[in-house]
Every structure is written in C-alpha cells, then in structure tokens.
CSV table of C-alpha atoms in Angstrom, one decimal:
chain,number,residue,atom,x,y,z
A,1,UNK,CA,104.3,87.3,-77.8
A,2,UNK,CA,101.3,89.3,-79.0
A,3,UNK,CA,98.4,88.5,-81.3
A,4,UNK,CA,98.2,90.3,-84.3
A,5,UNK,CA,94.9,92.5,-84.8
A,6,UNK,CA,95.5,92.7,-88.3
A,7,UNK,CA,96.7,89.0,-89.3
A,8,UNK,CA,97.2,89.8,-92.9
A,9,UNK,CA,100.6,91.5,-91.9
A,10,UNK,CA,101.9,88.5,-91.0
A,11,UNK,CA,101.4,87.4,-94.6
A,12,UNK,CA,105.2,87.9,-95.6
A,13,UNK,CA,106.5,85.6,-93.0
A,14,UNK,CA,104.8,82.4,-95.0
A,15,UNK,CA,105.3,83.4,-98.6
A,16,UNK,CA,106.8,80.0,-99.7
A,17,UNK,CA,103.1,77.9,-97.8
A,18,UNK,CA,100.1,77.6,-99.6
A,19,UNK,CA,97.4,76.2,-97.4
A,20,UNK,CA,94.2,76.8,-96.8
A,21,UNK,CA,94.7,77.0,-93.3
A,22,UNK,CA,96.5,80.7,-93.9
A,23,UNK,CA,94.3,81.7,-95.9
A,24,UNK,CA,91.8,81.5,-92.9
A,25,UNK,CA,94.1,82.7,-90.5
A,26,UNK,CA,95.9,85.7,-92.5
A,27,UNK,CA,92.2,86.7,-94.1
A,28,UNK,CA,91.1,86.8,-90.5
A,29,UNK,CA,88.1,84.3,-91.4
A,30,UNK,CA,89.3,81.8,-88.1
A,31,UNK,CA,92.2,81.0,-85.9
A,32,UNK,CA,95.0,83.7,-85.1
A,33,UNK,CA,98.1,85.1,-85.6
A,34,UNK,CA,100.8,85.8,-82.9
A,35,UNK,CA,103.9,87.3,-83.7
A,36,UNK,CA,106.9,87.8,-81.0
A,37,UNK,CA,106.9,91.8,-81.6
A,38,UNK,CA,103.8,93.5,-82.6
A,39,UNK,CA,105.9,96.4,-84.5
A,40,UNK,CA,109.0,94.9,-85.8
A,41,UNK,CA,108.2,91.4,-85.7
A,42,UNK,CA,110.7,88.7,-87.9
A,43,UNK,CA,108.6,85.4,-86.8
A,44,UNK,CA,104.7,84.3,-86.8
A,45,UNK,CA,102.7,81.6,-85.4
A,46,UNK,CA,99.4,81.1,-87.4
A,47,UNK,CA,97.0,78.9,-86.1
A,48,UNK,CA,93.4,77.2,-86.8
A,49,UNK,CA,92.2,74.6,-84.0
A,50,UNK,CA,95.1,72.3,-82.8
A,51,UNK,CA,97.4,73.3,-86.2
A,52,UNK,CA,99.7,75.4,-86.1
A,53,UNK,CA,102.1,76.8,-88.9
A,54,UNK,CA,105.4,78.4,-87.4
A,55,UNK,CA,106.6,81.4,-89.9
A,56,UNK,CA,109.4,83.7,-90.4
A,57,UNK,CA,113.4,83.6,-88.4
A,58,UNK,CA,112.8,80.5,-86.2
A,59,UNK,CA,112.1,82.1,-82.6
A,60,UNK,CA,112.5,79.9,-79.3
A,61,UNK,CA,110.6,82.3,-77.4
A,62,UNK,CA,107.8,83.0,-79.9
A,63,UNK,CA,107.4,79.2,-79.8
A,64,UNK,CA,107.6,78.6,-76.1
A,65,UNK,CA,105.5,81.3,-75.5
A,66,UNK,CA,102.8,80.4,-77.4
A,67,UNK,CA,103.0,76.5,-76.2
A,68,UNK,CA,102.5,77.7,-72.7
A,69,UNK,CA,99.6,80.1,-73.5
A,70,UNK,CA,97.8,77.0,-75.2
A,71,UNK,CA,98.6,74.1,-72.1
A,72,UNK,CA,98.2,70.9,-72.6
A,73,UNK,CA,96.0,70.8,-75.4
A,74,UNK,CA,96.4,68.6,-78.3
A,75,UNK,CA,98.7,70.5,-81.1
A,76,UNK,CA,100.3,69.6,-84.6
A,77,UNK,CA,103.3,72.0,-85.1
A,78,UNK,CA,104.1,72.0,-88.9
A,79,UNK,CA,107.7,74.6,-89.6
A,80,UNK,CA,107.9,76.3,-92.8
A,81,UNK,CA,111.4,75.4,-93.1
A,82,UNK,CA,114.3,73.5,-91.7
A,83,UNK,CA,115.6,76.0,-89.5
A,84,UNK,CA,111.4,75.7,-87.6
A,85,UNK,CA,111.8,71.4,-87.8
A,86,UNK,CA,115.2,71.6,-85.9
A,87,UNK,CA,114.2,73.9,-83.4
A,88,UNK,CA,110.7,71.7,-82.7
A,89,UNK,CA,113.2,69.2,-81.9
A,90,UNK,CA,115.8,70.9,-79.6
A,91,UNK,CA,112.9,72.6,-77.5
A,92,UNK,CA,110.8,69.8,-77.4
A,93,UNK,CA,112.8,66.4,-77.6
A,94,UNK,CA,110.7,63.0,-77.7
A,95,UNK,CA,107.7,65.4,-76.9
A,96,UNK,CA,107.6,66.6,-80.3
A,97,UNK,CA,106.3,63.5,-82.7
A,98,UNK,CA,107.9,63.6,-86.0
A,99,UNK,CA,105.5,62.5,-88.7
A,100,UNK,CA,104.4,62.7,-92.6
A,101,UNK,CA,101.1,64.3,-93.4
A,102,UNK,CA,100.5,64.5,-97.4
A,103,UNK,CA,99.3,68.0,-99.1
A,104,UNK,CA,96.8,67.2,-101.8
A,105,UNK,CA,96.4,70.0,-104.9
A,106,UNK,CA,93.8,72.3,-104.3
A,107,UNK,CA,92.7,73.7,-107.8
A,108,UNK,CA,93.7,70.2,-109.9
A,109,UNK,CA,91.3,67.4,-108.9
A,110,UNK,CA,89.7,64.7,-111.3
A,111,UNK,CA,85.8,64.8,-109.1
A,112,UNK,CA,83.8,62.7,-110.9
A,113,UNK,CA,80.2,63.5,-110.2
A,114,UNK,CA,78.5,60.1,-111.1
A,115,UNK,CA,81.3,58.3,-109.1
A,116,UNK,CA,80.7,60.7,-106.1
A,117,UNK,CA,76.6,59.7,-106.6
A,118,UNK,CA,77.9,55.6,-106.5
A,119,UNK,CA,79.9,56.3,-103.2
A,120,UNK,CA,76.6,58.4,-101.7
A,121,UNK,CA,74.4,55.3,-102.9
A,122,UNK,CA,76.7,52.8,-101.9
A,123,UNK,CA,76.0,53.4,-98.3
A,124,UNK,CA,75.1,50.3,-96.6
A,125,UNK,CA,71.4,49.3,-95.3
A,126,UNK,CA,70.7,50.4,-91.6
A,127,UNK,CA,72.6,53.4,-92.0
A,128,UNK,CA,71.3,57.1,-93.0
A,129,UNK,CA,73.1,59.9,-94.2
A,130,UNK,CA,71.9,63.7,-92.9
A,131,UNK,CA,73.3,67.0,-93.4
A,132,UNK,CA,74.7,68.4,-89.8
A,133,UNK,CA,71.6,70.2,-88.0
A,134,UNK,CA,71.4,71.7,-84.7
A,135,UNK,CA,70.8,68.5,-83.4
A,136,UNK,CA,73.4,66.6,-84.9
A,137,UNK,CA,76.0,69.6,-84.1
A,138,UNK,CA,75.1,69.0,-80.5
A,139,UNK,CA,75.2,65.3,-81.0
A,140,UNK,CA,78.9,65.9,-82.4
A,141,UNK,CA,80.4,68.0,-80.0
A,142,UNK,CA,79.0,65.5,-76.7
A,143,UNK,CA,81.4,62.9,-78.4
A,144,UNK,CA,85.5,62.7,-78.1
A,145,UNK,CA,86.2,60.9,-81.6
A,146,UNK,CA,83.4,62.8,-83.1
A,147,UNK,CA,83.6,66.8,-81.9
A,148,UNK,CA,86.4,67.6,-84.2
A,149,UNK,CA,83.5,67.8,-87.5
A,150,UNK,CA,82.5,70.8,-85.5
A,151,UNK,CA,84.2,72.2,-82.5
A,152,UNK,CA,86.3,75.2,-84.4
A,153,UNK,CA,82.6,76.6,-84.4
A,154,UNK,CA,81.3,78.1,-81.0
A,155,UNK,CA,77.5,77.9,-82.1
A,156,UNK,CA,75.7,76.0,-84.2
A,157,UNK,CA,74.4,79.7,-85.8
A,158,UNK,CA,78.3,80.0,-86.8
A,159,UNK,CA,78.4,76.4,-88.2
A,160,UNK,CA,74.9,77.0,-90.3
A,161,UNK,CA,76.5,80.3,-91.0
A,162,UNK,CA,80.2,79.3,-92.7
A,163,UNK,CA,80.1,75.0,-92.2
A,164,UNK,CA,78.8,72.6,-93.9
A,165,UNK,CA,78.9,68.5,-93.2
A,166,UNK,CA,77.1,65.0,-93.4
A,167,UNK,CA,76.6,62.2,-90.7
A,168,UNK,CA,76.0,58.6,-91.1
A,169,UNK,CA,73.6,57.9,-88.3
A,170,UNK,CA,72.4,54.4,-87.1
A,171,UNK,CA,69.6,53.5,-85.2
A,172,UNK,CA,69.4,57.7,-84.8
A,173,UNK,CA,73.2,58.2,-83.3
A,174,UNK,CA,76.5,59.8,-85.6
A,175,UNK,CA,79.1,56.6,-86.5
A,176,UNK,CA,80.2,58.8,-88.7
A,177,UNK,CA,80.7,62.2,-90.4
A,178,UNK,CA,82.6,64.4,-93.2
A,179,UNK,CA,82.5,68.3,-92.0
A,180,UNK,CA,84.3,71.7,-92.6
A,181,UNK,CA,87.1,71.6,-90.3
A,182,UNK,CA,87.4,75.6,-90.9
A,183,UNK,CA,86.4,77.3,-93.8
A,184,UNK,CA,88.6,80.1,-96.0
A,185,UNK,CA,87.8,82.5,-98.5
A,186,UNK,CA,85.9,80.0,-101.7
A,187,UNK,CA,86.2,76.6,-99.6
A,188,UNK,CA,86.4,74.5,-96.6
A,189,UNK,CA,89.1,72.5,-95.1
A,190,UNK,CA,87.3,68.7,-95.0
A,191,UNK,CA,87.2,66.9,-91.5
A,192,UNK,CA,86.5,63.0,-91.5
A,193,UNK,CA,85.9,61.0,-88.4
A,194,UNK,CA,84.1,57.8,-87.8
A,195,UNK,CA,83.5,55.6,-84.5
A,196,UNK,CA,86.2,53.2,-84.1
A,197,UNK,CA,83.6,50.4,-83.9
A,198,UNK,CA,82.0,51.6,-87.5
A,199,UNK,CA,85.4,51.8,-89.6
A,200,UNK,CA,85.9,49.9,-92.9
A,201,UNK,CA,82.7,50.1,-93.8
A,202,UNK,CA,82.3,52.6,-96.3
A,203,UNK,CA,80.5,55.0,-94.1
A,204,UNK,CA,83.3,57.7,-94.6
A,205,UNK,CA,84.2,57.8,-97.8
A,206,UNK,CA,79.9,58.2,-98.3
A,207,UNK,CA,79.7,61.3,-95.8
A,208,UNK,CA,83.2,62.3,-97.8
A,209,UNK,CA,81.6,62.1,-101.1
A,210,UNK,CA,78.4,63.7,-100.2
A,211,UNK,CA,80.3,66.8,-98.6
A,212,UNK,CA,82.4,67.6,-101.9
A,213,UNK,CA,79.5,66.8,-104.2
A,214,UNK,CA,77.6,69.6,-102.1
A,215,UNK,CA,80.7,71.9,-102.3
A,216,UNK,CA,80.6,71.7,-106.1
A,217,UNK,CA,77.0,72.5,-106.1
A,218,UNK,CA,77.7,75.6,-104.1
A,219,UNK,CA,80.9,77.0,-106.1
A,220,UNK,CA,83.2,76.4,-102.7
A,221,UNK,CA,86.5,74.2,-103.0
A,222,UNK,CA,86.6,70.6,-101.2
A,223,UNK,CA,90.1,71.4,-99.7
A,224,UNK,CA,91.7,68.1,-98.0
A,225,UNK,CA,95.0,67.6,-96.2
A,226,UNK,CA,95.4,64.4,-95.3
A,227,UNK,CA,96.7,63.2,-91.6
A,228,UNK,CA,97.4,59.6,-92.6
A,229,UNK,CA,97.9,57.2,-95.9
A,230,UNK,CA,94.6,55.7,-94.7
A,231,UNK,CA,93.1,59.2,-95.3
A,232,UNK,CA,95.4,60.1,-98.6
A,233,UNK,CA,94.1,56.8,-100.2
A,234,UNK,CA,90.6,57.9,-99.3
A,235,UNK,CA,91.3,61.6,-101.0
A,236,UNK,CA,92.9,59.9,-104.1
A,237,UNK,CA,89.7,57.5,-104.7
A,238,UNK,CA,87.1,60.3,-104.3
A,239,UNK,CA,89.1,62.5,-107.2
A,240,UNK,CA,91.5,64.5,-105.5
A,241,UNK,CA,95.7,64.6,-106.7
A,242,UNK,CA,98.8,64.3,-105.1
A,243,UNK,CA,100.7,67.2,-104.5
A,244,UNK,CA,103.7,66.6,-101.5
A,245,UNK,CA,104.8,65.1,-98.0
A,246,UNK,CA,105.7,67.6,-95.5
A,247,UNK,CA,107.0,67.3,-91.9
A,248,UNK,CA,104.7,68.0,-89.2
A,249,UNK,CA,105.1,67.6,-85.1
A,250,UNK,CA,102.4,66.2,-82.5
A,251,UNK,CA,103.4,67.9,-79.9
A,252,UNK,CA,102.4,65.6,-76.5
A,253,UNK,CA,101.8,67.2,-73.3
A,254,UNK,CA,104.5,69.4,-72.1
C-alpha cells in the first residue's frame, strides 16, 4: 500500500461516486489517497477523517493494509460497488456494521432564506449563538461528542483559513454546533453535533441554519450527507432534497 502524491490519479477508480468527500481528497484539498501499487495500481482507498471510500477491483490487501495502518480508530467504510460491500463483510464479519446513510443533492436545494432567518431567531432564551473562534475551536476539540465540528483541522489558523461553523453556547459553554466537517473546492461538508443532555431543543437545526445562510452569503455550497433519518429529516426541513440510500460499514475495533 502506498499513498498517492498526486491523488487526482486515482480519479478513474471512482468515476460512477459523486461526493464531496472526493472532491477533497482527489483535488488534494484534505484526507488521502492510497492505492495498492503506486505505478500500475487497479484499486484506491480515498479518505477524509474517519470516511473512507474504497475504489476500483476490490483488493483484500489494499483494505487490510490500510485498516492496520489506521488501528483502532473509529472508521465508516462505504464500497463503490457490490464487489467492495461483500468483501467488507468476508474480511471483517460482525466487525463491519452494515448501515443506511442517505446522500442529499448537492446543486438542487429549495433554501429559503427567510425560513433559514425563523430557524436562527427561533433559538430558545438562555442560549447564544457564536461563530467558531479560537476560543470556541479549543473549547470544541477538549470535548468527545463535540471535537468532530473541528478536529479534521490541526490549527485553528487552518480552521479560520478553510472552515467555517456556529455554536450554541449556554451559560458560556458549546451544547451545540453546525461546522465544516472538511471543505472541497466551492463548499463545505456540514458537521452537526449537540450534547446529549441539550437535544430536541432546536439548538441544531439553529447553528444548521445559520451555517448554510452564511455559506450562501459567501458563494460556497452547504453540502450534507446525512448519518441518520434524525439528521435527513433535519436536512429536508432546512431546504435540502433527496437524492439516494447507500450502504456504508462502521467498522468496530479490529
């Protein structure tokens, strides 16, 4: 297994995907590329943060190379076809978690600004909503449900640099926050998170709405891919349209 230098030549291997995660990953913006042959490669891996896209002639030793190289960490293995899905399962067994995530379109949406400004102002009393400083990155990453809004970015220069969020504080601490997960070429790939103790409240589908009303102001694309129907409701409500399901694989420790 190698990683590629230049990511874009991976690009034929994922021809049929359209994500925004490739586009970061194959524009060389984040993540990497690793291939099982650096000169006559026929499979990729491509991958930004704990997602991974699996591309090319399904290869058990591109994929059990690269699941060693990352240990134990959490990772969401998503094949581009069959061939990738079946060969999750033989290598992995009941340590590979089938499950649905749900693609939503990324050029056709239905944002309605003033809605967006209802959700914003909707926000319940005792709580404030603040764009991600330096203080509130910091805040972030000291936090296990909340360090996901920013951890893809080594620095808070980088995240001032190429992210962009909101938090919902209260009494001065994060409950709550929608961030760029990565970003890519014209847009950013939307993180929400919010304190287990601070859900159904409205509080994320504020920071949500505040995040893509900002995107619009600055001419980047809102992307979202959603991880659960909680989240796919959410997406649907703030403007955004079905596209598909697709398979995907939490891979537990190994």
């Amino acid at each position: 297994m190698q990683k590629l230098n230049n990511p874009e030549k991976a690009s034929p291997f994922f021809e049929r995907a359209q994500d925004t995660m490739l586009a970061a990953c194959l524009q060389g913006v984040m993540g990497e590329v690793y291939v099982d042959e650096q000169e006559k490669s026929a499979s990729a891996i491509a991958v930004v943060g704990d997602f991974a896209r699996l591309g090319g002639i399904p290869s058990e030793t591109l994929l059990r190379e690269f699941v060693a190289m990352r240990g134990p960490a959490y990772l969401i293995l998503v094949g581009s076809d069959q061939g990738w899905n079946r060969l999750i399962e033989e290598v992995f067994g009941n340590k590979a978690r089938a499950f649905t995530r749900y693609a939503l379109k990324k050029n056709e949406h239905s944002f309605n600004e003033a809605v967006l400004q209802s959700t914003v102002e909707a926000l319940k009393e005792g709580y404030v909503l603040k764009p991600i400083d330096e203080h509130l990155y910091h805040q972030c990453l000291s936090q296990a449900w909340s360090k996901d809004l920013v951890s893809l970015f080594p620095s808070y220069e980088l995240y001032a640099e190429h992210g962009l969020g909101f938090c919902a504080l209260k009494d001065g601490s994060v409950v709550s926050g929608a961030s760029s997960y990565y970003s890519y070429p014209g847009g950013i790939e939307i993180e929400v998170d919010t304190h287990p103790e601070q859900r159904r409240q409205g509080l994320a589908a504020a920071c949500s709405a505040k995040l893509i009303l900002t995107c619009l102001q600055k001419g980047l694309f809102p992307s979202w891919d959603a991880h659960t129907k909680q989240s796919l409701q959410l997406a649907l409500r703030l403007g955004y349209h079905f596209d598909h399901e697709y398979a995907a694989y939490e891979l537990l420790t190994v």
